[in-house]
Short mmCIF file of C-alpha atoms in Angstrom, two decimals:
data_model
loop_
_atom_site.label_atom_id
_atom_site.label_comp_id
_atom_site.label_asym_id
_atom_site.label_seq_id
_atom_site.Cartn_x
_atom_site.Cartn_y
_atom_site.Cartn_z
CA MET V 1 49.38 26.35 16.13
CA SER V 2 47.46 26.05 19.34
CA GLY V 3 44.12 24.28 19.89
CA TYR V 4 43.06 20.70 20.39
CA ASP V 5 42.91 17.82 17.96
CA TYR V 6 40.63 14.79 18.16
CA ASP V 7 43.05 12.77 20.29
CA ASP V 8 43.39 15.65 22.77
CA LEU V 9 39.62 16.00 23.05
CA VAL V 10 39.09 12.27 23.57
CA ARG V 11 41.91 12.13 26.14
CA ALA V 12 40.46 15.11 28.01
CA ALA V 13 36.97 13.66 27.91
CA ARG V 14 38.09 10.26 29.17
CA ALA V 15 39.92 11.96 32.05
CA GLN V 16 36.74 13.72 33.13
CA ILE V 17 34.04 11.12 32.69
CA THR V 18 33.26 7.74 34.19
CA GLU V 19 34.05 4.70 32.09
CA ILE V 20 32.74 1.22 32.59
CA GLY V 21 34.79 -1.79 31.52
CA VAL V 22 33.46 -4.57 29.31
CA PRO V 23 33.68 -7.26 32.06
CA ASP V 24 31.79 -5.03 34.52
CA LEU V 25 29.00 -4.39 32.06
CA ALA V 26 28.88 -8.04 30.98
CA ALA V 27 28.39 -9.03 34.62
CA ARG V 28 25.24 -6.93 34.72
CA LEU V 29 23.56 -8.29 31.59
CA ASP V 30 20.69 -9.70 33.63
CA ALA V 31 19.69 -6.23 34.78
CA PRO V 32 21.63 -3.87 32.53
CA PRO V 33 21.58 -0.09 32.68
CA LEU V 34 20.11 1.73 29.70
CA LEU V 35 22.51 1.10 26.81
CA VAL V 36 22.71 3.70 24.05
CA ASP V 37 24.52 3.07 20.78
CA VAL V 38 25.81 6.42 19.47
CA ARG V 39 27.26 5.11 16.21
CA GLU V 40 25.92 5.87 12.73
CA PRO V 41 23.00 3.76 11.47
CA HIS V 42 25.15 1.85 8.95
CA GLU V 43 27.46 0.77 11.77
CA MET V 44 24.53 -0.33 13.90
CA ALA V 45 23.33 -2.58 11.09
CA THR V 46 26.20 -5.02 11.76
CA GLY V 47 24.99 -5.65 15.30
CA VAL V 48 24.29 -3.84 18.56
CA LEU V 49 24.50 -4.64 22.27
CA PRO V 50 21.44 -6.55 23.51
CA GLY V 51 18.56 -4.20 24.20
CA ALA V 52 20.46 -1.06 23.21
CA ALA V 53 18.66 2.11 22.16
CA LEU V 54 20.01 3.59 18.95
CA VAL V 55 20.75 7.32 18.97
CA PRO V 56 23.49 8.36 16.53
CA ARG V 57 25.99 10.88 17.90
CA GLY V 58 24.79 13.57 15.50
CA ALA V 59 21.26 13.27 16.87
CA LEU V 60 22.24 12.77 20.51
CA GLU V 61 21.29 16.08 22.08
CA LYS V 62 17.79 16.07 20.58
CA GLY V 63 17.21 12.33 20.60
CA ILE V 64 18.36 11.30 24.07
CA ASP V 65 15.22 12.65 25.74
CA HIS V 66 13.13 10.13 23.85
CA VAL V 67 15.06 7.14 25.17
CA ALA V 68 16.19 8.51 28.55
CA PRO V 69 13.70 11.09 29.77
CA ASP V 70 14.87 10.59 33.37
CA ARG V 71 18.20 12.41 33.84
CA ASP V 72 19.00 10.40 36.95
CA ALA V 73 18.65 7.07 35.16
CA GLU V 74 21.85 5.08 34.71
CA VAL V 75 22.94 5.34 31.10
CA VAL V 76 25.89 3.66 29.37
CA LEU V 77 26.92 5.03 25.99
CA TYR V 78 29.00 3.04 23.58
CA CYS V 79 30.47 3.29 20.09
CA THR V 80 33.04 1.21 18.27
CA VAL V 81 36.06 1.66 20.57
CA GLY V 82 34.92 4.16 23.19
CA ASN V 83 36.10 7.50 21.80
CA ARG V 84 32.91 8.98 20.39
CA SER V 85 30.99 7.66 23.39
CA ALA V 86 33.47 9.41 25.72
CA LEU V 87 32.80 12.73 23.97
CA ALA V 88 29.07 12.01 24.02
CA THR V 89 29.20 11.24 27.75
CA LEU V 90 30.60 14.71 28.41
CA VAL V 91 27.69 16.22 26.50
CA LEU V 92 25.11 14.27 28.49
CA GLU V 93 26.78 15.37 31.71
CA GLN V 94 26.44 18.97 30.53
CA MET V 95 22.76 18.24 29.86
CA GLY V 96 22.33 17.19 33.47
CA TYR V 97 22.52 13.40 33.27
CA THR V 98 23.85 12.37 36.66
CA SER V 99 24.73 8.72 36.09
CA VAL V 100 26.15 8.40 32.61
CA SER V 101 29.24 6.46 31.61
CA SER V 102 31.06 5.33 28.50
CA LEU V 103 31.89 1.74 27.63
CA ALA V 104 35.69 1.55 27.51
CA GLY V 105 36.80 -0.39 24.44
CA GLY V 106 33.34 -0.12 22.90
CA ILE V 107 31.53 -2.83 21.00
CA ALA V 108 34.83 -3.93 19.44
CA GLU V 109 36.15 -5.11 22.77
CA TRP V 110 32.71 -6.52 23.64
CA ARG V 111 32.79 -8.67 20.53
CA ALA V 112 36.44 -9.62 21.08
CA SER V 113 35.45 -10.93 24.50
CA GLY V 114 32.97 -13.29 22.85
CA LEU V 115 29.96 -11.48 24.31
CA PRO V 116 26.62 -11.51 22.48
CA VAL V 117 25.43 -8.85 20.07
CA GLU V 118 22.06 -8.76 18.41
CA MET V 119 20.96 -7.58 15.03
CA PRO V 120 18.59 -4.62 15.12
CA LEU V 121 15.19 -6.25 14.63
CA PRO V 122 13.75 -5.87 11.13
CA GLY V 123 10.73 -4.29 12.77
CA ASP V 124 12.89 -1.94 14.79
CA ASP V 125 12.97 1.14 12.66
CA THR V 126 14.82 3.30 15.15
CA ALA V 127 17.89 3.54 12.93
CA ARG V 128 15.92 3.91 9.69
CA TYR V 129 13.91 6.84 11.00
CA ALA V 130 16.62 8.27 13.28
CA ARG V 131 16.49 11.65 11.51
CA HIS V 132 12.72 11.77 12.00
CA LEU V 133 12.80 10.65 15.60
CA VAL V 134 14.84 13.65 16.68
CA LEU V 135 12.41 16.10 15.10
CA ASP V 136 10.04 17.63 17.64
CA GLU V 137 7.25 17.55 15.03
CA ILE V 138 7.67 13.80 14.41
CA GLY V 139 9.43 11.84 17.17
CA PRO V 140 8.34 8.28 18.00
CA GLU V 141 4.66 9.22 18.17
CA GLY V 142 4.66 10.94 14.80
CA GLN V 143 6.59 8.09 13.24
CA GLU V 144 3.96 5.69 14.52
CA ARG V 145 1.26 7.91 13.05
CA LEU V 146 3.02 7.86 9.67
CA GLY V 147 3.24 4.07 9.92
CA GLY V 148 -0.48 3.86 10.52
CA ALA V 149 -1.39 6.20 7.66
CA SER V 150 -2.47 5.40 4.13
CA VAL V 151 -1.98 7.69 1.14
CA LEU V 152 -3.35 7.36 -2.37
CA VAL V 153 -0.99 8.67 -5.06
CA VAL V 154 -2.88 9.15 -8.32
CA GLY V 155 -0.43 9.05 -11.20
CA ALA V 156 2.99 7.38 -11.00
CA GLY V 157 4.54 10.00 -13.25
CA GLY V 158 6.63 13.12 -12.81
CA LEU V 159 4.85 14.27 -9.65
CA GLY V 160 3.79 10.89 -8.29
CA SER V 161 7.35 9.56 -8.50
CA PRO V 162 9.05 11.91 -6.04
CA ALA V 163 5.91 12.10 -3.89
CA ALA V 164 5.62 8.31 -3.55
CA LEU V 165 9.36 7.83 -3.04
CA TYR V 166 9.50 10.36 -0.21
CA LEU V 167 6.33 9.06 1.40
CA ALA V 168 7.68 5.50 1.31
CA ALA V 169 11.03 6.65 2.64
CA ALA V 170 9.20 8.52 5.41
CA GLY V 171 7.54 5.30 6.50
CA VAL V 172 3.94 6.01 5.49
CA GLY V 173 2.48 2.58 6.24
CA THR V 174 0.29 2.05 3.19
CA LEU V 175 0.68 3.60 -0.24
CA THR V 176 -1.80 3.01 -3.03
CA ILE V 177 -0.46 3.83 -6.50
CA ALA V 178 -3.04 4.33 -9.24
CA ASP V 179 -1.96 4.63 -12.87
CA PRO V 180 -3.20 2.97 -16.07
CA ASP V 181 -0.06 3.47 -18.19
CA VAL V 182 3.09 1.56 -19.05
CA VAL V 183 6.61 2.94 -18.72
CA ASP V 184 7.85 4.66 -21.86
CA VAL V 185 11.43 5.69 -22.50
CA SER V 186 10.32 9.33 -22.72
CA ASN V 187 9.09 9.12 -19.10
CA LEU V 188 12.52 8.45 -17.63
CA GLN V 189 13.76 12.05 -17.85
CA ARG V 190 11.58 12.88 -14.84
CA GLN V 191 9.67 9.84 -13.55
CA ILE V 192 12.28 8.63 -11.12
CA LEU V 193 10.21 5.71 -9.82
CA HIS V 194 10.96 3.95 -13.07
CA ALA V 195 14.17 2.64 -14.60
CA THR V 196 15.28 1.78 -18.11
CA SER V 197 14.79 -1.90 -17.29
CA GLY V 198 11.10 -1.20 -16.61
CA ILE V 199 10.23 0.13 -20.06
CA GLY V 200 7.05 -1.55 -21.27
CA THR V 201 5.89 -2.69 -17.83
CA HIS V 202 2.94 -1.22 -15.96
CA LYS V 203 3.92 1.89 -14.04
CA THR V 204 2.14 0.51 -11.00
CA ASP V 205 4.30 -2.64 -11.04
CA SER V 206 7.47 -0.66 -11.68
CA ALA V 207 6.53 1.71 -8.85
CA ALA V 208 5.73 -1.10 -6.41
CA ALA V 209 9.10 -2.71 -7.06
CA ALA V 210 10.99 0.56 -6.60
CA LEU V 211 9.15 1.43 -3.40
CA ALA V 212 9.73 -2.05 -1.96
CA ARG V 213 13.46 -1.71 -2.68
CA LEU V 214 13.50 1.63 -0.89
CA ASN V 215 11.45 0.59 2.13
CA PRO V 216 10.20 -2.99 2.43
CA GLY V 217 8.23 -1.98 5.54
CA VAL V 218 5.69 -0.10 3.44
CA VAL V 219 2.62 -1.88 2.11
CA VAL V 220 2.18 -0.88 -1.55
CA ARG V 221 -1.16 -1.46 -3.23
CA THR V 222 -1.57 -0.94 -6.96
CA ARG V 223 -4.57 0.04 -9.05
CA THR V 224 -3.76 -0.28 -12.74
CA VAL V 225 -6.76 1.69 -13.95
CA ARG V 226 -7.57 5.20 -15.09
CA LEU V 227 -9.58 7.11 -12.53
CA ASP V 228 -13.06 7.92 -13.77
CA ALA V 229 -16.43 8.82 -12.32
CA SER V 230 -17.34 5.17 -11.87
CA ASN V 231 -14.31 4.12 -9.80
CA ALA V 232 -12.84 7.28 -8.22
CA GLU V 233 -14.76 7.06 -4.98
CA GLU V 234 -14.06 3.38 -4.48
CA ILE V 235 -10.33 3.83 -5.18
CA ALA V 236 -9.93 6.86 -2.89
CA ALA V 237 -12.09 5.66 0.00
CA GLY V 238 -10.29 4.74 3.18
CA HIS V 239 -7.17 6.81 2.58
CA ASP V 240 -6.04 9.56 4.92
CA VAL V 241 -4.63 11.77 2.16
CA VAL V 242 -4.83 11.80 -1.64
CA VAL V 243 -1.93 13.15 -3.71
CA ASP V 244 -2.90 14.45 -7.16
CA GLY V 245 -0.17 13.59 -9.64
CA THR V 246 -2.48 13.38 -12.64
CA ASP V 247 -1.85 15.06 -15.96
CA SER V 248 -5.17 16.32 -17.23
CA PHE V 249 -7.88 18.77 -16.21
CA PRO V 250 -10.69 16.20 -16.29
CA ALA V 251 -8.77 14.04 -13.81
CA ARG V 252 -7.98 17.02 -11.59
CA TYR V 253 -11.57 18.24 -11.35
CA LEU V 254 -12.77 14.67 -10.82
CA LEU V 255 -10.28 14.20 -7.96
CA ASN V 256 -11.34 17.52 -6.44
CA ASP V 257 -14.97 16.43 -6.44
CA THR V 258 -14.08 12.96 -5.11
CA ALA V 259 -12.10 14.48 -2.24
CA LEU V 260 -15.08 16.69 -1.38
CA ARG V 261 -17.50 13.77 -1.41
CA LEU V 262 -15.24 11.64 0.79
CA ARG V 263 -13.96 14.60 2.83
CA ILE V 264 -10.38 13.44 2.36
CA PRO V 265 -7.68 16.13 2.11
CA LEU V 266 -6.20 16.40 -1.38
CA VAL V 267 -2.69 17.63 -2.18
CA HIS V 268 -2.77 19.22 -5.60
CA GLY V 269 0.36 19.68 -7.71
CA SER V 270 0.88 20.63 -11.32
CA VAL V 271 3.85 21.54 -13.49
CA LEU V 272 4.64 22.94 -16.88
CA ARG V 273 8.01 23.84 -18.33
CA PHE V 274 9.85 25.45 -15.42
CA GLU V 275 6.82 26.32 -13.29
CA GLY V 276 4.67 24.51 -10.79
CA GLN V 277 1.74 24.96 -8.44
CA VAL V 278 0.94 23.25 -5.13
CA THR V 279 -2.07 23.63 -2.87
CA VAL V 280 -3.96 21.59 -0.30
CA ILE V 281 -7.70 21.11 -0.62
CA ASP V 282 -9.15 20.67 2.85
CA PRO V 283 -12.75 19.78 2.00
CA TYR V 284 -15.29 22.36 3.14
CA ALA V 285 -12.73 23.94 5.49
CA GLY V 286 -10.69 25.69 2.79
CA PRO V 287 -11.19 26.54 -0.86
CA CYS V 288 -11.48 23.67 -3.33
CA TYR V 289 -9.77 23.61 -6.72
CA ARG V 290 -12.86 25.05 -8.38
CA CYS V 291 -12.89 27.99 -5.95
CA VAL V 292 -9.45 28.95 -7.27
CA PHE V 293 -9.86 27.88 -10.88
CA PRO V 294 -13.59 27.68 -11.66
CA GLU V 295 -12.87 26.41 -15.18
CA PRO V 296 -9.96 24.83 -17.02
CA PRO V 297 -8.25 26.93 -19.69
CA PRO V 298 -9.63 26.72 -23.20
CA PRO V 299 -7.80 24.27 -25.47
CA GLY V 300 -4.47 25.68 -26.60
CA VAL V 301 -3.92 28.03 -23.67
CA SER V 302 -2.55 25.46 -21.24
CA PRO V 303 -0.63 22.83 -23.18
CA SER V 304 0.32 19.49 -21.68
CA CYS V 305 3.87 18.65 -20.65
CA ALA V 306 4.12 16.47 -23.76
CA GLU V 307 3.43 19.51 -25.90
CA ALA V 308 5.23 22.19 -23.92
CA GLY V 309 7.91 20.26 -22.05
CA VAL V 310 8.90 20.20 -18.41
CA LEU V 311 12.22 20.15 -16.61
CA GLY V 312 12.36 16.87 -14.71
CA ALA V 313 13.74 18.47 -11.58
CA VAL V 314 10.85 20.97 -11.50
CA ALA V 315 8.47 18.00 -11.26
CA GLY V 316 10.81 16.80 -8.50
CA VAL V 317 10.41 20.07 -6.59
CA VAL V 318 6.64 20.08 -6.90
CA GLY V 319 6.19 16.36 -6.14
CA SER V 320 8.46 16.75 -3.12
CA LEU V 321 6.42 19.72 -1.88
CA GLN V 322 3.36 17.49 -2.21
CA ALA V 323 5.05 14.84 -0.07
CA VAL V 324 5.85 17.49 2.55
CA GLU V 325 2.21 18.57 2.62
CA ALA V 326 0.97 14.98 2.86
CA VAL V 327 3.28 14.29 5.80
CA LYS V 328 2.16 17.51 7.51
CA LEU V 329 -1.48 16.52 7.08
CA ILE V 330 -0.85 13.08 8.58
CA LEU V 331 1.05 14.53 11.52
CA GLY V 332 -1.15 17.56 12.02
CA ALA V 333 2.11 19.52 12.00
CA GLY V 334 2.76 23.04 10.79
CA GLU V 335 0.51 25.01 8.49
CA PRO V 336 -0.83 23.05 5.52
CA LEU V 337 -1.08 24.89 2.21
CA ALA V 338 -4.87 24.94 2.54
CA GLY V 339 -6.22 28.28 1.42
CA ARG V 340 -2.86 29.03 -0.13
CA LEU V 341 -1.35 28.35 -3.54
CA ALA V 342 2.42 27.94 -3.79
CA VAL V 343 3.74 28.93 -7.20
CA TYR V 344 7.27 27.86 -8.10
CA ASP V 345 9.15 29.45 -10.98
CA GLY V 346 12.30 27.47 -11.50
CA LEU V 347 13.81 29.79 -14.08
CA ALA V 348 13.36 32.81 -11.85
CA GLY V 349 14.39 30.80 -8.79
CA ASP V 350 11.29 32.03 -7.06
CA LEU V 351 8.71 30.39 -4.77
CA ARG V 352 5.72 32.51 -3.84
CA VAL V 353 2.67 31.65 -1.79
CA PHE V 354 -0.66 33.28 -2.62
CA THR V 355 -3.74 33.40 -0.44
CA THR V 356 -6.87 31.82 -1.89
CA ALA V 357 -10.39 31.84 -0.53
CA ARG V 358 -13.55 29.75 -0.57
CA ASP V 359 -16.14 30.84 -3.07
CA PRO V 360 -19.52 30.80 -1.29
CA ALA V 361 -21.13 30.23 -4.68
CA CYS V 362 -18.71 27.45 -5.70
CA PRO V 363 -20.68 24.83 -7.63
CA ALA V 364 -18.60 22.08 -6.05
CA CYS V 365 -18.15 23.05 -2.39
CA GLY V 366 -20.52 25.99 -1.90
CA ASP V 367 -23.15 23.79 -0.24
CA PRO V 368 -21.66 21.23 2.17
CA SER V 369 -24.96 19.39 2.32
CA ALA V 370 -24.90 18.79 -1.45
CA PRO V 371 -21.55 17.30 -2.46
CA PRO V 372 -20.84 17.44 -6.20
CA PRO V 373 -21.91 14.47 -8.31
CA LEU V 374 -19.06 12.60 -9.97
CA VAL V 375 -19.13 12.91 -13.73
CA ASP V 376 -16.60 12.28 -16.46
CA TYR V 377 -15.40 15.42 -18.14
CA ASP V 378 -14.00 15.98 -21.59
CA GLU V 379 -10.84 18.03 -22.09
CA THR V 380 -12.77 21.26 -21.65
CA CYS V 381 -14.26 19.79 -18.48
CA ARG V 382 -17.78 19.79 -19.79
CA PRO V 383 -19.63 16.70 -18.67
CA VAL V 384 -19.44 13.92 -21.25
CA ARG V 385 -22.99 13.16 -22.40
CA PRO V 386 -23.58 9.48 -22.92
CA MET H 1 -0.63 54.58 -10.38
CA THR H 2 1.62 51.91 -11.87
CA ALA H 3 1.33 48.23 -11.05
CA THR H 4 3.55 45.36 -12.11
CA VAL H 5 1.72 42.60 -13.92
CA ARG H 6 3.56 39.28 -13.77
CA ILE H 7 2.99 36.97 -16.71
CA PRO H 8 3.54 33.20 -16.46
CA THR H 9 5.42 31.60 -19.34
CA ILE H 10 2.43 30.18 -21.18
CA LEU H 11 0.81 33.63 -21.44
CA ARG H 12 4.02 35.44 -22.38
CA PRO H 13 3.60 35.09 -26.15
CA ALA H 14 0.53 37.33 -25.78
CA VAL H 15 2.63 40.18 -24.41
CA GLY H 16 5.64 39.82 -26.66
CA GLY H 17 7.50 37.45 -24.36
CA ASP H 18 7.88 39.63 -21.28
CA ALA H 19 7.75 38.14 -17.77
CA GLU H 20 6.58 41.43 -16.29
CA VAL H 21 4.66 44.34 -17.73
CA GLU H 22 4.21 47.74 -16.10
CA ALA H 23 0.62 48.94 -16.27
CA ALA H 24 -1.16 52.09 -15.16
CA GLY H 25 -4.48 51.82 -13.35
CA SER H 26 -6.12 52.25 -9.99
CA THR H 27 -7.91 48.89 -10.07
CA VAL H 28 -6.99 45.39 -11.18
CA GLY H 29 -9.33 45.75 -14.17
CA GLU H 30 -7.80 49.03 -15.27
CA ALA H 31 -4.28 47.68 -15.03
CA LEU H 32 -5.12 44.50 -16.95
CA ARG H 33 -7.03 46.48 -19.59
CA ALA H 34 -3.98 48.74 -19.98
CA VAL H 35 -1.90 45.64 -20.72
CA GLY H 36 -4.61 44.43 -23.09
CA ASP H 37 -4.67 47.78 -24.92
CA ALA H 38 -0.95 47.50 -25.52
CA HIS H 39 -1.15 43.77 -26.35
CA PRO H 40 -4.54 42.83 -27.85
CA PRO H 41 -3.87 39.05 -27.71
CA PHE H 42 -3.58 39.40 -23.93
CA ALA H 43 -6.98 41.08 -23.73
CA SER H 44 -8.68 38.19 -25.50
CA LEU H 45 -7.02 35.67 -23.16
CA VAL H 46 -8.02 37.52 -20.01
CA PHE H 47 -11.41 39.12 -20.65
CA GLU H 48 -14.77 37.71 -21.66
CA ARG H 49 -16.73 39.64 -24.28
CA ASP H 50 -18.66 41.34 -21.49
CA GLY H 51 -15.41 42.53 -19.92
CA SER H 52 -15.46 40.11 -17.00
CA LEU H 53 -12.46 38.03 -16.01
CA LYS H 54 -12.14 34.64 -17.72
CA ARG H 55 -12.98 31.89 -15.28
CA TYR H 56 -9.91 29.77 -15.98
CA LEU H 57 -7.69 32.48 -14.52
CA ALA H 58 -6.82 33.29 -10.97
CA VAL H 59 -5.64 36.85 -10.43
CA PHE H 60 -3.64 37.65 -7.34
CA VAL H 61 -3.05 41.17 -6.09
CA ASP H 62 -0.16 41.46 -3.68
CA GLY H 63 -0.53 37.79 -2.88
CA ARG H 64 -4.32 37.63 -2.48
CA ASP H 65 -6.95 36.16 -4.78
CA ALA H 66 -8.70 39.15 -6.39
CA ARG H 67 -11.78 37.08 -7.25
CA HIS H 68 -12.58 36.97 -3.57
CA LEU H 69 -11.70 40.60 -2.91
CA ARG H 70 -13.53 42.91 -5.30
CA GLY H 71 -12.65 41.14 -8.50
CA LEU H 72 -11.58 43.47 -11.28
CA ASP H 73 -12.65 46.40 -9.09
CA THR H 74 -10.06 45.52 -6.46
CA PRO H 75 -8.01 48.66 -5.93
CA VAL H 76 -4.28 48.53 -6.56
CA GLY H 77 -1.85 50.75 -4.70
CA PRO H 78 1.37 52.15 -6.10
CA GLY H 79 3.88 49.39 -6.80
CA ALA H 80 1.22 46.70 -6.52
CA GLU H 81 2.02 43.33 -8.00
CA ILE H 82 -0.61 41.51 -10.03
CA LEU H 83 -0.19 37.87 -11.09
CA VAL H 84 -2.39 36.42 -13.81
CA LEU H 85 -2.32 32.66 -13.37
CA PRO H 86 -4.06 29.97 -15.41
CA ALA H 87 -4.63 26.52 -13.95
CA ALA H 88 -1.95 24.07 -15.07
CA SER H 89 -2.76 20.47 -15.86
CA GLY H 90 0.69 18.96 -16.17
CA GLY H 91 1.51 16.15 -13.83
CA ALA H 92 4.47 15.25 -15.97
CA GLY H 93 2.64 12.01 -16.66
#
């Protein structure tokens, strides 16, 4: 069989490129060239060369521009022993880098020579967000924007769980989790923020612990209350995006009206059985929830998940779509689902997007100068009379 | 003209369990009334006594919200697809 194996490729690469030896690089530590670690993030976690930029090999072609925009800058790539970095050096030469070399012997020989390595700083999230940093739509600027953003997730249940987990993983700087309930064993089939050990504890506490384990860099605030007309505005104020993971029509209409009053974009999601709906309410720019569904269904037509059931993974799909929309809103990337309703049918394996429109006569958003009053609704969404 | 009316699961008992029903009509209203004539429980879920569309439903014709087109008078072409969709409350809480 003809062709090349890994050793052949590395040998050929090393014959073509420039290598720099460990003693030569060590001699230049006072004014080093740009060092780029091309290993995987879990390898970087055990230590990196002082001042190195972290761009894993798999993200090299897209990511190198962020750390070395100047193609004539002197760049030294390294990995563990100098093989991957030799292959990577060839690639950068093809990309037009004129002064790139590979550290012969890699960080292994560097360490063996007693030279210093440093731990990636806890605040240095380059490795954590490496897969974001190479995305044109995110990159370092977008990641910083995510870090500066705050999102309110209402409901730490089937939708709020995946939404909050992905938003925390994405590095959204501040997450507020609002939920009045405690974890019940029947929640665990779909509410993946919570574990068996958390049964009986407040969902907000269970959620905060899970999110801190996932990403300690995220500030998690908890509000262990049920949203109502008296507190909704105060709880939602100051957030950049609100994610609706509630489980009742009164809460959904209340959140819609709150988002209108505060002019905060709202990411709506709902599920039942194998089906789900997602839309973005962009206050006064696109249709609100009442423009699409002026009234809730009469009792008995739209049962709750407790009555009718839901596949946990369908809540996962819908909550994840909500996280995608929240991230897009924060970044200003792509086309938010404003003015569109995504309808997922898990059994059919079908995701369709329908166009919705503002209702000029909408009682909630028809008149931008008269935002809707906040009132508590009963299950049929008629105002509760005191 | 025949349109396909797609029925979400919670409304399926009203049409005998089908996910899709073929219906003749040149407007959304005619097609939905044809389904209602064949399945009276469907008619009472979809239409008010005065024949207007119930306000808890969104009806999409070929992907667009009929309420903001011409409502039940929105014309449907051959092979049109109509989705009758109630709001869903479940947050899997």
